[in-house]
PDB file of C-alpha atoms and ligand atoms in Angstrom:
ATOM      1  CA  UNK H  15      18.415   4.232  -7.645  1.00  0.00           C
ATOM      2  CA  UNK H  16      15.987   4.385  -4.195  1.00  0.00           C
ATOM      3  CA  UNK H  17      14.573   8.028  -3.175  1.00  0.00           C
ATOM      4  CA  UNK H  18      12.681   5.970  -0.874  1.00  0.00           C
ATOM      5  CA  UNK H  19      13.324   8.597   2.218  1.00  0.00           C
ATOM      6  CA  UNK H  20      14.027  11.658   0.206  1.00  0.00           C
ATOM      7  CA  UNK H  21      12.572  14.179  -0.653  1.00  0.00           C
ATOM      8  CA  UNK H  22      10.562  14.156  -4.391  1.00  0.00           C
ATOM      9  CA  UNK H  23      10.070  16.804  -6.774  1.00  0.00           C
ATOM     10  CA  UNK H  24       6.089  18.269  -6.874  1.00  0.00           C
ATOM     11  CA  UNK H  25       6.037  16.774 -10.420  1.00  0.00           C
ATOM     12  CA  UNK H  26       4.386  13.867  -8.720  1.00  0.00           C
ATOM     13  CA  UNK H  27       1.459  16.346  -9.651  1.00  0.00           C
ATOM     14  CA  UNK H  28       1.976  16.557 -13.067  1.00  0.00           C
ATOM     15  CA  UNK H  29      -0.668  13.453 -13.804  1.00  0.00           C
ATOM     16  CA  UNK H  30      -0.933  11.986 -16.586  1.00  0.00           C
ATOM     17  CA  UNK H  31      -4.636  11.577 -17.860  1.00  0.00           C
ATOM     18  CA  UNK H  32      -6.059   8.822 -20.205  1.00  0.00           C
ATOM     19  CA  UNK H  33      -9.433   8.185 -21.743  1.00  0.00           C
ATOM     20  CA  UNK H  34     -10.692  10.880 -18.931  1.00  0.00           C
ATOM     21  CA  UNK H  35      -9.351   9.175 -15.836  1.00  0.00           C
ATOM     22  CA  UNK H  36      -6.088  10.546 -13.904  1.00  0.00           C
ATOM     23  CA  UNK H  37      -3.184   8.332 -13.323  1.00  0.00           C
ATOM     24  CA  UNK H  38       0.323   8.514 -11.075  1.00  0.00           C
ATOM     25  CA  UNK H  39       3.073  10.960 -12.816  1.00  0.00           C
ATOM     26  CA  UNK H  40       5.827   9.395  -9.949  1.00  0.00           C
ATOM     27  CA  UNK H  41       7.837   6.946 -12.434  1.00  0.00           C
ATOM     28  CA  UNK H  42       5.182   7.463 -15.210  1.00  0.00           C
ATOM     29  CA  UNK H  43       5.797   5.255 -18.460  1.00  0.00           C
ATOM     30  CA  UNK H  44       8.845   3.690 -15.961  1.00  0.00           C
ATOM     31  CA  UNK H  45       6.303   1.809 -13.817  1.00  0.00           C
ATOM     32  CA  UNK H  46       2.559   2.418 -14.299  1.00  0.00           C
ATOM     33  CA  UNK H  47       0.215   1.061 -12.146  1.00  0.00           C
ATOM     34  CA  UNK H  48      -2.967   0.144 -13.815  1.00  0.00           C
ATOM     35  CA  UNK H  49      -5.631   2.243 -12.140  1.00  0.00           C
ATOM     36  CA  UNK H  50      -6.610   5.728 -11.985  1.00  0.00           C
ATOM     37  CA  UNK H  51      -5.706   7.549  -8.999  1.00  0.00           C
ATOM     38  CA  UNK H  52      -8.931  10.516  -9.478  1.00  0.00           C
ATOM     39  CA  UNK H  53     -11.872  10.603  -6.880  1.00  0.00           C
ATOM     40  CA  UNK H  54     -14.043   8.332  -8.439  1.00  0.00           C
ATOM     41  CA  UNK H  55     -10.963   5.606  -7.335  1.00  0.00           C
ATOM     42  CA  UNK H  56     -10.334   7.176  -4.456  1.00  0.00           C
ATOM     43  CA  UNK H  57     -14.065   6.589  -3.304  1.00  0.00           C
ATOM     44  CA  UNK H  58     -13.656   2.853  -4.635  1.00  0.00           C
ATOM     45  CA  UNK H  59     -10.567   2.474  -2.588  1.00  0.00           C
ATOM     46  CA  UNK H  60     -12.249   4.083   0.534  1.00  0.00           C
ATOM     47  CA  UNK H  61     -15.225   1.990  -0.104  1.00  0.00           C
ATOM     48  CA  UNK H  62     -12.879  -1.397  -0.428  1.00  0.00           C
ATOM     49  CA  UNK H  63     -10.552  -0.328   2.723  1.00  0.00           C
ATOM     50  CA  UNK H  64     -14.280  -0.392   4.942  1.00  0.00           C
ATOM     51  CA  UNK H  65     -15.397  -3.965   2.758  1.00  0.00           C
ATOM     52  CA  UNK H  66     -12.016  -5.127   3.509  1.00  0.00           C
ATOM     53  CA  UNK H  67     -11.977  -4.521   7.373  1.00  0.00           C
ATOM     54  CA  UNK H  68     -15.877  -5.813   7.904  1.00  0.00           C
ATOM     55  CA  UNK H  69     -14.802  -8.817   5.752  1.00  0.00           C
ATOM     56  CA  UNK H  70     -11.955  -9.614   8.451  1.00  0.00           C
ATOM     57  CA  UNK H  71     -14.268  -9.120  11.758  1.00  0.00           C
ATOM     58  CA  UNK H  72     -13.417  -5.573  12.369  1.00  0.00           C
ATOM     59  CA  UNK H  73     -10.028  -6.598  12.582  1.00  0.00           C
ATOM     60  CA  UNK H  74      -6.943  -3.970  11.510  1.00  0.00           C
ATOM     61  CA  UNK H  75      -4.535  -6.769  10.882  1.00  0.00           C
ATOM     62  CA  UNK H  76      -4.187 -10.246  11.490  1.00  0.00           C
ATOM     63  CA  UNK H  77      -0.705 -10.953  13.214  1.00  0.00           C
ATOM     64  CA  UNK H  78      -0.921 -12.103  16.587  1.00  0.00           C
ATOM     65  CA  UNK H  79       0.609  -8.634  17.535  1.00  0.00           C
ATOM     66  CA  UNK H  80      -0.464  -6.573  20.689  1.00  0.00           C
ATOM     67  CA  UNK H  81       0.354  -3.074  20.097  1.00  0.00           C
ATOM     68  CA  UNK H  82       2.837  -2.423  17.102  1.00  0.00           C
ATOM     69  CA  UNK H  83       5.736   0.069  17.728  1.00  0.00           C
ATOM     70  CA  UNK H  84       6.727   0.156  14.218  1.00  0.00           C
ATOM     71  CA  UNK H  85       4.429  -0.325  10.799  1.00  0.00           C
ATOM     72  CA  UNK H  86       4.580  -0.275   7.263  1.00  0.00           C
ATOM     73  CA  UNK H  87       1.855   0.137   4.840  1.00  0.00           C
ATOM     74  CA  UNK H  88       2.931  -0.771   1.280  1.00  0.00           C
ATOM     75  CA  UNK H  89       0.863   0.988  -1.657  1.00  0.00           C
ATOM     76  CA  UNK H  90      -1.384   2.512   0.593  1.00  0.00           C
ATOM     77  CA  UNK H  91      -3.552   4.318  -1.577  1.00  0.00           C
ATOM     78  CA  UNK H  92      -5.907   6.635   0.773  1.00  0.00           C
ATOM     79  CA  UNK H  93      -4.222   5.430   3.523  1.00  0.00           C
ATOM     80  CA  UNK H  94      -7.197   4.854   5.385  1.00  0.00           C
ATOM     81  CA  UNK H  95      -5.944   1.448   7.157  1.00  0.00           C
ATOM     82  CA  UNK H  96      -3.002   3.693   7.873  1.00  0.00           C
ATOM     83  CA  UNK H  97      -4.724   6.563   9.432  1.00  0.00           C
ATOM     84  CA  UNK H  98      -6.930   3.920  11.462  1.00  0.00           C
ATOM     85  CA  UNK H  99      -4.014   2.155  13.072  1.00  0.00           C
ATOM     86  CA  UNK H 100      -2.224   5.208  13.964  1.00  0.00           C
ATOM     87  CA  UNK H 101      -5.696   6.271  15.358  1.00  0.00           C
ATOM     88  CA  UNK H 102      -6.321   2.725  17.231  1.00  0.00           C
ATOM     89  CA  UNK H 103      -2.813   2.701  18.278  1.00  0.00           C
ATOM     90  CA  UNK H 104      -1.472   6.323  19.438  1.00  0.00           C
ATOM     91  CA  UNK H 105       2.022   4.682  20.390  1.00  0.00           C
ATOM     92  CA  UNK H 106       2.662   3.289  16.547  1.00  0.00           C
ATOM     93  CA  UNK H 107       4.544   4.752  14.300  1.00  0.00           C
ATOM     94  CA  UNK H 108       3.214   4.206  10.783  1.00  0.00           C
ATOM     95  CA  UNK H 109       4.321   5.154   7.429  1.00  0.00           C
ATOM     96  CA  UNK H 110       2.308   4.740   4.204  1.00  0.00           C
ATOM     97  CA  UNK H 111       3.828   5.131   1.452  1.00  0.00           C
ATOM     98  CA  UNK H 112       2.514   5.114  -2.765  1.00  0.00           C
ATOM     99  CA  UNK H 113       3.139   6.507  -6.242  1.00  0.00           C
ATOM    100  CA  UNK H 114       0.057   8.834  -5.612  1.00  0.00           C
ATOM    101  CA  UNK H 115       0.068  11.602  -3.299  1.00  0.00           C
ATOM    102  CA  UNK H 116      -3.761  10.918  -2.628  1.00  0.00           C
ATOM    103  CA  UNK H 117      -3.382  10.566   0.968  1.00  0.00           C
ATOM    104  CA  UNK H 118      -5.168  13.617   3.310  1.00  0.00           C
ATOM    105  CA  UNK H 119      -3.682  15.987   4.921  1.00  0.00           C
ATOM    106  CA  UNK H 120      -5.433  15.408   8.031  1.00  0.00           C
ATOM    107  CA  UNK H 121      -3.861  12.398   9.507  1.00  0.00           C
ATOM    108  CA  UNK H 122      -2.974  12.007  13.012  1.00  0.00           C
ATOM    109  CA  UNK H 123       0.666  13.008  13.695  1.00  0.00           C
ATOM    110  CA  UNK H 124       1.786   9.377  13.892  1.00  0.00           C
ATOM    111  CA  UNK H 125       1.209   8.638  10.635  1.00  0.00           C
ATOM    112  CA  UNK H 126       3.397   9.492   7.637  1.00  0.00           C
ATOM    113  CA  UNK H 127       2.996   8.968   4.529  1.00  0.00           C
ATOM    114  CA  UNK H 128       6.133   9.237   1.296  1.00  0.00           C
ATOM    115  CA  UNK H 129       5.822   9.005  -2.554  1.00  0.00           C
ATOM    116  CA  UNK H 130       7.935   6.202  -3.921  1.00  0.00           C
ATOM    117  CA  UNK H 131       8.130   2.904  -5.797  1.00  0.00           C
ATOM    118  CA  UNK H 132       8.332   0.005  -3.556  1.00  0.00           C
ATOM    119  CA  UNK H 133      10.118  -2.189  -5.989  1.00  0.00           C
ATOM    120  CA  UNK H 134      13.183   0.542  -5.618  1.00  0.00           C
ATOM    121  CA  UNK H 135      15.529  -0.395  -3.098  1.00  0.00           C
ATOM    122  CA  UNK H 136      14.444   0.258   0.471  1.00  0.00           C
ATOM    123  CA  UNK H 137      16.121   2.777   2.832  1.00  0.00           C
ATOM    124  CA  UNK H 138      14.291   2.198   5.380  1.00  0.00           C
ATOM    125  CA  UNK H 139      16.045   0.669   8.819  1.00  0.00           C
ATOM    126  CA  UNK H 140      16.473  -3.324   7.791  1.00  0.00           C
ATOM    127  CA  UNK H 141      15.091  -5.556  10.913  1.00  0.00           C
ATOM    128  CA  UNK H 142      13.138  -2.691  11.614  1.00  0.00           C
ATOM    129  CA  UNK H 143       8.854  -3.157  11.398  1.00  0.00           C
ATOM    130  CA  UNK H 144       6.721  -5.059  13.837  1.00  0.00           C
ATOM    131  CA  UNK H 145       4.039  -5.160  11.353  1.00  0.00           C
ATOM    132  CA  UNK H 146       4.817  -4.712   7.685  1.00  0.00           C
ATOM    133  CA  UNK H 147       1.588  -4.478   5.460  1.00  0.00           C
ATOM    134  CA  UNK H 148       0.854  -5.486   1.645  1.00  0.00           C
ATOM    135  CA  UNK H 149      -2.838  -5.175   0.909  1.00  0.00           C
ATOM    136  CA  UNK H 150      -4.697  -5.209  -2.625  1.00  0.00           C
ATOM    137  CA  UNK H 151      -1.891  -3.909  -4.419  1.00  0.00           C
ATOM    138  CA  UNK H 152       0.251  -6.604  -5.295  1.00  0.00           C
ATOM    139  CA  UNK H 153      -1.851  -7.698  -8.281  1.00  0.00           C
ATOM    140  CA  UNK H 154      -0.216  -5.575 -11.264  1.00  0.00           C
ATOM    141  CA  UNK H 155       1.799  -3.171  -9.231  1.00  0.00           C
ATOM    142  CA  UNK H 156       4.826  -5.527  -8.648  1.00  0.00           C
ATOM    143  CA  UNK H 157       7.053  -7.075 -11.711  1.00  0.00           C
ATOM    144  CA  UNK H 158       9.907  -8.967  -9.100  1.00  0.00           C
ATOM    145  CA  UNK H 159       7.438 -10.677  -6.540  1.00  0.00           C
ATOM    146  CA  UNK H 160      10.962 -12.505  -5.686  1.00  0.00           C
ATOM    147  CA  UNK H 161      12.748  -8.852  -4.293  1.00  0.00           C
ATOM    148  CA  UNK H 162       9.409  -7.382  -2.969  1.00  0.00           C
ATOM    149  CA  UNK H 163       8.956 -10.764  -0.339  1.00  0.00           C
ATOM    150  CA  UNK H 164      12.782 -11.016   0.323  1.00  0.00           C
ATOM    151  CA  UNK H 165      13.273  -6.458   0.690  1.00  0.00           C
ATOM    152  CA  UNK H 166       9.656  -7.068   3.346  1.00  0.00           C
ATOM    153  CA  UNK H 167      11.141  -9.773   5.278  1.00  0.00           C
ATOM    154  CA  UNK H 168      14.427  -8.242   5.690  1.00  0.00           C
ATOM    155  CA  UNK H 169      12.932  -5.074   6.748  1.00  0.00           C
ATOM    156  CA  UNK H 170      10.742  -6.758   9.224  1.00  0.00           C
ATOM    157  CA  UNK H 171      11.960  -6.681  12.963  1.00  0.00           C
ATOM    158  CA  UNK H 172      12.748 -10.337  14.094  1.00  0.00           C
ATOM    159  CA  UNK H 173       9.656 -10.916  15.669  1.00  0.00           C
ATOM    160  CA  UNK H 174       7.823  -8.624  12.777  1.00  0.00           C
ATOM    161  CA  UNK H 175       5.147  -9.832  10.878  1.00  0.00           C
ATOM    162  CA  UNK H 176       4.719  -9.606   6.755  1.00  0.00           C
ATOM    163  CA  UNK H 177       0.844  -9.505   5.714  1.00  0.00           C
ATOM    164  CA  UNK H 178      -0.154  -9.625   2.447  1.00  0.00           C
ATOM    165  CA  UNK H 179      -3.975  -9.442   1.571  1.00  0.00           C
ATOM    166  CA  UNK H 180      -4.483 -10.383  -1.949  1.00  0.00           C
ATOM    167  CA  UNK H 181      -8.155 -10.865  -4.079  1.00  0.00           C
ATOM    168  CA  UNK H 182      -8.166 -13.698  -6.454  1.00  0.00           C
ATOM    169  CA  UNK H 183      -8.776 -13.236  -9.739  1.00  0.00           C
ATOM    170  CA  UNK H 184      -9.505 -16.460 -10.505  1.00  0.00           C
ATOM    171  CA  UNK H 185     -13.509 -16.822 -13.003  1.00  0.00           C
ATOM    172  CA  UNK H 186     -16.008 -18.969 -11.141  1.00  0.00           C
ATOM    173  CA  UNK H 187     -19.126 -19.880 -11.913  1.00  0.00           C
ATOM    174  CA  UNK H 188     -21.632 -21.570  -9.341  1.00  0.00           C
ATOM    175  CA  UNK H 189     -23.399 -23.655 -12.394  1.00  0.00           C
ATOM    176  CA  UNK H 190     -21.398 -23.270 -15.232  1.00  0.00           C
ATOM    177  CA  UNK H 191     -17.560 -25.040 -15.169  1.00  0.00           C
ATOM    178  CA  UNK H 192     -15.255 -22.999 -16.534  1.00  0.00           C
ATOM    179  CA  UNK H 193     -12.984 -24.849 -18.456  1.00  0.00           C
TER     180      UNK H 193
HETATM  181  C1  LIG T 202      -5.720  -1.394  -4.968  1.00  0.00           C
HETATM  182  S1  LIG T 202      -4.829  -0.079  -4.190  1.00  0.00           S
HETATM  183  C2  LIG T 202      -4.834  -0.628  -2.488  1.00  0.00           C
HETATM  184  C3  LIG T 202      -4.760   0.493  -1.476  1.00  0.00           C
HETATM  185  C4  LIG T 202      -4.716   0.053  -0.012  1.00  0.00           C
HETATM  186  N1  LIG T 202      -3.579  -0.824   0.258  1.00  0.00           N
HETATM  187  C5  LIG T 202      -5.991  -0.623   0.424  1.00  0.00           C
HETATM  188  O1  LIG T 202      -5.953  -1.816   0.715  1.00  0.00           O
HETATM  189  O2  LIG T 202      -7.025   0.050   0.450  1.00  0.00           O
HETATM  190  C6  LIG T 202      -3.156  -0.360  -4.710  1.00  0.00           C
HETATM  191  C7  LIG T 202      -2.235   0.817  -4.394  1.00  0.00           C
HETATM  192  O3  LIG T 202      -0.894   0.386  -4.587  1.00  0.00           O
HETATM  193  C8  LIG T 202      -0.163   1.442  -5.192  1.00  0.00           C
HETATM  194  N2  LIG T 202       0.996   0.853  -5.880  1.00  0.00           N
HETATM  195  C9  LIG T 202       0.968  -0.035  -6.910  1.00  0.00           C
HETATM  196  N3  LIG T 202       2.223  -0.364  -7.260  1.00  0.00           N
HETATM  197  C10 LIG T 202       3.060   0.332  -6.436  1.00  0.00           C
HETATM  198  C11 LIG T 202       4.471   0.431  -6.333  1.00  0.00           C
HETATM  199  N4  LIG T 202       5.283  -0.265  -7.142  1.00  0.00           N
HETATM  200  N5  LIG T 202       4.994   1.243  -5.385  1.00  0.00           N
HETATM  201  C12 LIG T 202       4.174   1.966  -4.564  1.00  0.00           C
HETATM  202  N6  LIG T 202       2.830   1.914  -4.614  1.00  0.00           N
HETATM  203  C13 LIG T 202       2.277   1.107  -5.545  1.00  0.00           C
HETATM  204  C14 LIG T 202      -1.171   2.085  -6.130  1.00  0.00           C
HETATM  205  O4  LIG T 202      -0.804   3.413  -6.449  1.00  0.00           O
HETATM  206  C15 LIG T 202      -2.472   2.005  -5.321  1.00  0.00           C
HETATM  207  O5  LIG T 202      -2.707   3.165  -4.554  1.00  0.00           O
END
């Protein structure tokens, strides 16, 4: 069933805590995503949002876009790359969206951000984003890779742009060879 643009229940507060840390309650024990979603993570994801945009040259996104009308920020976490392209760009409309509600309330009014699962099925507009956005969150927060590329690239406006921004998690060693 998708809730994508409806409205949710506040028992998206109702967290679930393990071994002291705080995790997502929206589609808890359906679909858990493996980190916590307290301050100490929200600090981390702040801290990896500013790594992340240094690491690319100061750069918001990559596509070989002007100005975005439309944008989607899958599993946005803090929503800081959000809140920064709605800030850069004053005529984009952005939506974040994320099983935790640990977005501020401060963003600028062309950013909005909803609680949902992105492997549901999407109710957004189809052919719709200029700029659709999937970064450090693919990596144990998606089971059906196959449905998450084919749901982005339908949703994407002809001329959109899917951009996914993985880590690797691959063990390397600069004098010892892994086997
Ligand atoms: C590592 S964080 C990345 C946050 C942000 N994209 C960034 O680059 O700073 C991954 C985020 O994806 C969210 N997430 C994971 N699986 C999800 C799913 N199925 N639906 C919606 N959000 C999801 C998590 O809650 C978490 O906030």
């Amino acid at each position: 069933m998708s809730v994508l643009t409806s409205f949710v229940h506040s028992s998206i507060y109702d967290y679930r805590f393990e071994h002291g840390r705080r995790f997502h309650a929206y589609k808890s024990g359906e679909n858990d995503y493996f980190t916590p979603n307290d301050e100490p993570e929200q600090l981390r994801l702040d801290m990896q949002h500013r790594c992340m945009y240094l690491a690319s040259g100061s750069k918001l996104f990559y596509a070989s876009l002007e100005a975005p009308i439309r944008v989607l920020d899958l599993g946005t976490g803090t929503g800081l790359l959000a809140i920064e392209m709605a800030e850069e760009y004053p005529q984009t409309e952005v939506i974040g969206v994320d099983l935790s509600p640990i977005q501020p309330n401060w963003a600028p009014s062309n950013v909005k951000f909803q609680i949902d699962d992105v492997e549901d099925e999407w109710t957004w507009p189809e052919n719709n984003f200029d700029l659709i956005y999937s970064r450090t969150m693919l990596v144990g927060g998606i089971k059906d890779y196959r449905k998450y590329f084919e749901q982005a690239f339908r949703h994407c406006a002809p001329d959109g742009y899917f951009e996914c921004l993985e880590m690797t998690a691959d063990i390397r060693s600069d004098h010892y060879k892994i086997p």
